[in-house]
mmCIF file of C-alpha atoms in Angstrom:
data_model
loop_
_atom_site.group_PDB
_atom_site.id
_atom_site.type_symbol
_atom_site.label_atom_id
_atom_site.label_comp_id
_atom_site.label_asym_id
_atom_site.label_seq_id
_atom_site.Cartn_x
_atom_site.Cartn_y
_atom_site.Cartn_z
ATOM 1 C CA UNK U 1 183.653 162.533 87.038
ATOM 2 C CA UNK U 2 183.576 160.063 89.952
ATOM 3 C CA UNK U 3 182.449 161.048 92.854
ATOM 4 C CA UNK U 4 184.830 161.112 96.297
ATOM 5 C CA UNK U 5 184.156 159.174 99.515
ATOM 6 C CA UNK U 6 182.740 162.151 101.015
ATOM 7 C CA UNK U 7 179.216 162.702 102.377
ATOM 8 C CA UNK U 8 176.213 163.769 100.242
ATOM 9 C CA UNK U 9 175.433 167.752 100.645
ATOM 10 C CA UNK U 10 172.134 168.517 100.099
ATOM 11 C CA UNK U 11 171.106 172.431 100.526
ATOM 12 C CA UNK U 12 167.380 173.173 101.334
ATOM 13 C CA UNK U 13 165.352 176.658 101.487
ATOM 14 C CA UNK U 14 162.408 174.432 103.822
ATOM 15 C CA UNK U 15 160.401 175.131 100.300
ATOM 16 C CA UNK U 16 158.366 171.931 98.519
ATOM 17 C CA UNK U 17 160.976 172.583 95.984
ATOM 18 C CA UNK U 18 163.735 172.340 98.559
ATOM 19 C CA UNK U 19 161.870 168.672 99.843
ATOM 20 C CA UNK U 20 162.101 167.363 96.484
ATOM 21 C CA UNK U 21 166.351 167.979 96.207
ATOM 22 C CA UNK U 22 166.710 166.358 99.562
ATOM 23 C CA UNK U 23 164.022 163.482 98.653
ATOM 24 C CA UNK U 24 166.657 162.628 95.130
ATOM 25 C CA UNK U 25 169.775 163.235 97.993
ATOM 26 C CA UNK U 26 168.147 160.602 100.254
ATOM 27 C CA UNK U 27 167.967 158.239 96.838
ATOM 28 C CA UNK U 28 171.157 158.757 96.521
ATOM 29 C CA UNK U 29 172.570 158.277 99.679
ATOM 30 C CA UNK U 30 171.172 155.255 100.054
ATOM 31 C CA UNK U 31 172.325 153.928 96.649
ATOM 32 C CA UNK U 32 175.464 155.040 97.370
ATOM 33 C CA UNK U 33 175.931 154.109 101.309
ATOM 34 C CA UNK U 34 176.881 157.871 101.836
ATOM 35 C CA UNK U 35 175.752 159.673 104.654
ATOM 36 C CA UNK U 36 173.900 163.107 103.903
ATOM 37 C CA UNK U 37 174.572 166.816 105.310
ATOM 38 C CA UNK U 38 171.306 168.942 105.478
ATOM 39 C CA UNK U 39 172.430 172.070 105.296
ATOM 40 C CA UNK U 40 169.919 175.437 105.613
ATOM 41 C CA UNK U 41 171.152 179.062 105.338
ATOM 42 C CA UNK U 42 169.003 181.454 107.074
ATOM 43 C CA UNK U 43 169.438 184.639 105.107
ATOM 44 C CA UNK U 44 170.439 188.161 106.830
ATOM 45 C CA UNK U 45 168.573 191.399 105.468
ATOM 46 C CA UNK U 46 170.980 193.805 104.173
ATOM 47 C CA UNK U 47 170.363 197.474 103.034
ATOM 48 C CA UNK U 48 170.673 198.019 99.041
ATOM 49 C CA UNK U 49 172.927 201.303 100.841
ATOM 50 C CA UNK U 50 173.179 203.310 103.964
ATOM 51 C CA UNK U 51 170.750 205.747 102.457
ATOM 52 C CA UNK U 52 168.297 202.719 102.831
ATOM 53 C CA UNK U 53 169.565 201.639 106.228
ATOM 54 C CA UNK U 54 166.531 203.050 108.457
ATOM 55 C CA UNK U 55 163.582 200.596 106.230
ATOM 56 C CA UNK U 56 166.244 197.715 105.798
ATOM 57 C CA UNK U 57 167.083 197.352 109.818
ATOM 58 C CA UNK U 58 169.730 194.473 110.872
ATOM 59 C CA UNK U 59 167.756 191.549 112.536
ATOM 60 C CA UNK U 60 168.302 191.541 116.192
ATOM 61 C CA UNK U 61 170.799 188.818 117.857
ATOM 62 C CA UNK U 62 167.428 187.168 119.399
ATOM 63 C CA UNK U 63 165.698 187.243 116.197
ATOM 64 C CA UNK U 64 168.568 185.419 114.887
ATOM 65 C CA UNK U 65 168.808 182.930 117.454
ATOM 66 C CA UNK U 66 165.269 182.409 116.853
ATOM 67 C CA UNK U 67 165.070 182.417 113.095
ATOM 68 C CA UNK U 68 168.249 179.766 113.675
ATOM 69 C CA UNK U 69 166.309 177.382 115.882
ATOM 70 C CA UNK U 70 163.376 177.562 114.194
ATOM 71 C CA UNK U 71 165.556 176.285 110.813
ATOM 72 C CA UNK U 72 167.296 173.854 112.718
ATOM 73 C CA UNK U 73 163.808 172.607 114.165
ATOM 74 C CA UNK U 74 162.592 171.680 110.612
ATOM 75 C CA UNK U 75 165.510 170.602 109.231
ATOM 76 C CA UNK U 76 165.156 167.859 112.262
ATOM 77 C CA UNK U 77 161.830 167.011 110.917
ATOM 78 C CA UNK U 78 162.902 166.524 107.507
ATOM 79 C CA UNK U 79 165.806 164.265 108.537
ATOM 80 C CA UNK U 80 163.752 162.062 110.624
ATOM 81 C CA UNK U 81 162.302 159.929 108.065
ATOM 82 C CA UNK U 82 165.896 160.005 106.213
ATOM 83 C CA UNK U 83 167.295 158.334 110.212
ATOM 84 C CA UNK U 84 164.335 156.099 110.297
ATOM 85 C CA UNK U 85 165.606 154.704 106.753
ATOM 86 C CA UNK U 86 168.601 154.139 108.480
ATOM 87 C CA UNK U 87 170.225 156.707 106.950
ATOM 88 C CA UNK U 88 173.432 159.099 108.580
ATOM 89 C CA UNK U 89 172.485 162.332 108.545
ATOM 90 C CA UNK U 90 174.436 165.625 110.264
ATOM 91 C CA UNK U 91 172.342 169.171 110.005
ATOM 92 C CA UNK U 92 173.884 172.711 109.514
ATOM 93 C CA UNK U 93 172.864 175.781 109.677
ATOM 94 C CA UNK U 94 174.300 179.179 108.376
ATOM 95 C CA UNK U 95 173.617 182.666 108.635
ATOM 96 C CA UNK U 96 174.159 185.220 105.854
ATOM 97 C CA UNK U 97 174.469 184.602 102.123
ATOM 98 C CA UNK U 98 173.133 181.753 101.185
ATOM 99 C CA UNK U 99 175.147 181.375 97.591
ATOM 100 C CA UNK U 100 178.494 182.171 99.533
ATOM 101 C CA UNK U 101 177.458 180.193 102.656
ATOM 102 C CA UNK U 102 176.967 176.921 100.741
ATOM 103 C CA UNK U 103 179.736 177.593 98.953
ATOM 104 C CA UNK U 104 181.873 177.917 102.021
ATOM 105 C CA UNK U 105 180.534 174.555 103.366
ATOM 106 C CA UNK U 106 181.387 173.155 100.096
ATOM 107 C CA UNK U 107 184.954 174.203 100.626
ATOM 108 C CA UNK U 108 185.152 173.272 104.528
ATOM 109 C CA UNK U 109 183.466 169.546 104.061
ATOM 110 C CA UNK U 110 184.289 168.390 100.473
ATOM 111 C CA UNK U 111 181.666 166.599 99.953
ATOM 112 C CA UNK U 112 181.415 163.510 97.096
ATOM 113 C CA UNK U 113 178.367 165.887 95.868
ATOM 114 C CA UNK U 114 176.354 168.650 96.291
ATOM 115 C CA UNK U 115 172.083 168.541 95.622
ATOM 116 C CA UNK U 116 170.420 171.907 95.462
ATOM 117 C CA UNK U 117 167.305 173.131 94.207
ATOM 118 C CA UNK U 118 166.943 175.400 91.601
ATOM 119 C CA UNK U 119 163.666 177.739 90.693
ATOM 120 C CA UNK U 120 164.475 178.075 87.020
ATOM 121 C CA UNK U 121 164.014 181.761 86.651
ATOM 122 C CA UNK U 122 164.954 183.249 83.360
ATOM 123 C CA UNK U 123 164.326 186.963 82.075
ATOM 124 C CA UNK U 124 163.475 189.660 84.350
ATOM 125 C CA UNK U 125 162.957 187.559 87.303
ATOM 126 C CA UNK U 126 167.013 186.003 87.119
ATOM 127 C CA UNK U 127 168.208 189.421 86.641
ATOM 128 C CA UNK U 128 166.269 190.854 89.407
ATOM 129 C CA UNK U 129 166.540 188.236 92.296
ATOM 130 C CA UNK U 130 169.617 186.506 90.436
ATOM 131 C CA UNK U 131 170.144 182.768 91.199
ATOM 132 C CA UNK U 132 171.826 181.012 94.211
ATOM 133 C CA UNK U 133 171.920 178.339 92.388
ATOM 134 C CA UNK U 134 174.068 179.476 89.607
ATOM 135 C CA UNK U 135 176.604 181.400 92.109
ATOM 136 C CA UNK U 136 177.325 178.147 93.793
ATOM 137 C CA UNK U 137 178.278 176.751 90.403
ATOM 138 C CA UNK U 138 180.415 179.192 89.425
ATOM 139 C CA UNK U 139 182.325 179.038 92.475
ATOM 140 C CA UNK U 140 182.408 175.301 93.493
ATOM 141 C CA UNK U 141 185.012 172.337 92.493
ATOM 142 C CA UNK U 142 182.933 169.073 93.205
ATOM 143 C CA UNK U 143 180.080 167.685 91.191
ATOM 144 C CA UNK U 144 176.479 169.332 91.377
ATOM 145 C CA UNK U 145 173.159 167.629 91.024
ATOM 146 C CA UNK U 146 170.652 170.527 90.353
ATOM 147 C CA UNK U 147 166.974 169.442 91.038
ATOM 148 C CA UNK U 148 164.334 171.753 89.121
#
């Protein structure tokens, strides 16, 4: 599949697994002149059910604005070396659920491809905690590098 003219996606939970995907995106961006989106999703708490509601409270608006700047804050530091290379590079960030929020930014941006990390859980642990990773493949058109 060739890849489009658009820029490189790269999705990052600010984990040492989420450095290495956006380490191969820079690689890639520079091989390919393309400049890169950072994109993070901070994740909103929900309740399992209503019956659950009172241990699973909503996060606040401020400690949403906070958890959002704080994101955004390293995000910055992990583009700056990507800028010093010389390197374009935008930064989002989302609230809610991460599969469907990078999906959504997938469909808004079209970008030439999207790098995301992937933990690799099989067994109990997949069917448990599931895998954002294999929702956004399921639900997005352009190509996917998946870093493990």
């Amino acid at each position: 599949m060739a890849l489009t003219q658009g820029p490189i996606l790269v999705t990052t939970d600010l984990s040492p697994l989420g450095d290495e995907a956006l380490s191969r995106a820079g690689d890639l961006a520079r091989a390919l002149a393309r400049p890169l989106v950072l994109l993070s999703v901070v994740e909103v708490p929900v309740a399992p059910s209503a019956l659950y509601a009172h241990y699973y409270p909503s996060p606040t608006p401020a400690q949403m604005a906070e958890a959002h700047k704080k994101v955004e804050s390293e995000l910055a530091r992990r583009a700056e070396p990507l800028r010093a290379a010389g390197l374009k590079v935008d930064l989002q960030v989302r609230a809610g659920e991460p599969a469907l929020e990078i999906s959504k930014t997938v469909a808004a941006l079209t970008p030439s491809l999207l790098v995301l990390s992937t933990h690799g859980r099989t067994g109990v642990k997949h069917f448990l905690l599931g895998s954002v990773a294999e929702r956004v493949l399921r639900s997005t058109k352009c190509p996917v590098l998946l870093v493990r």
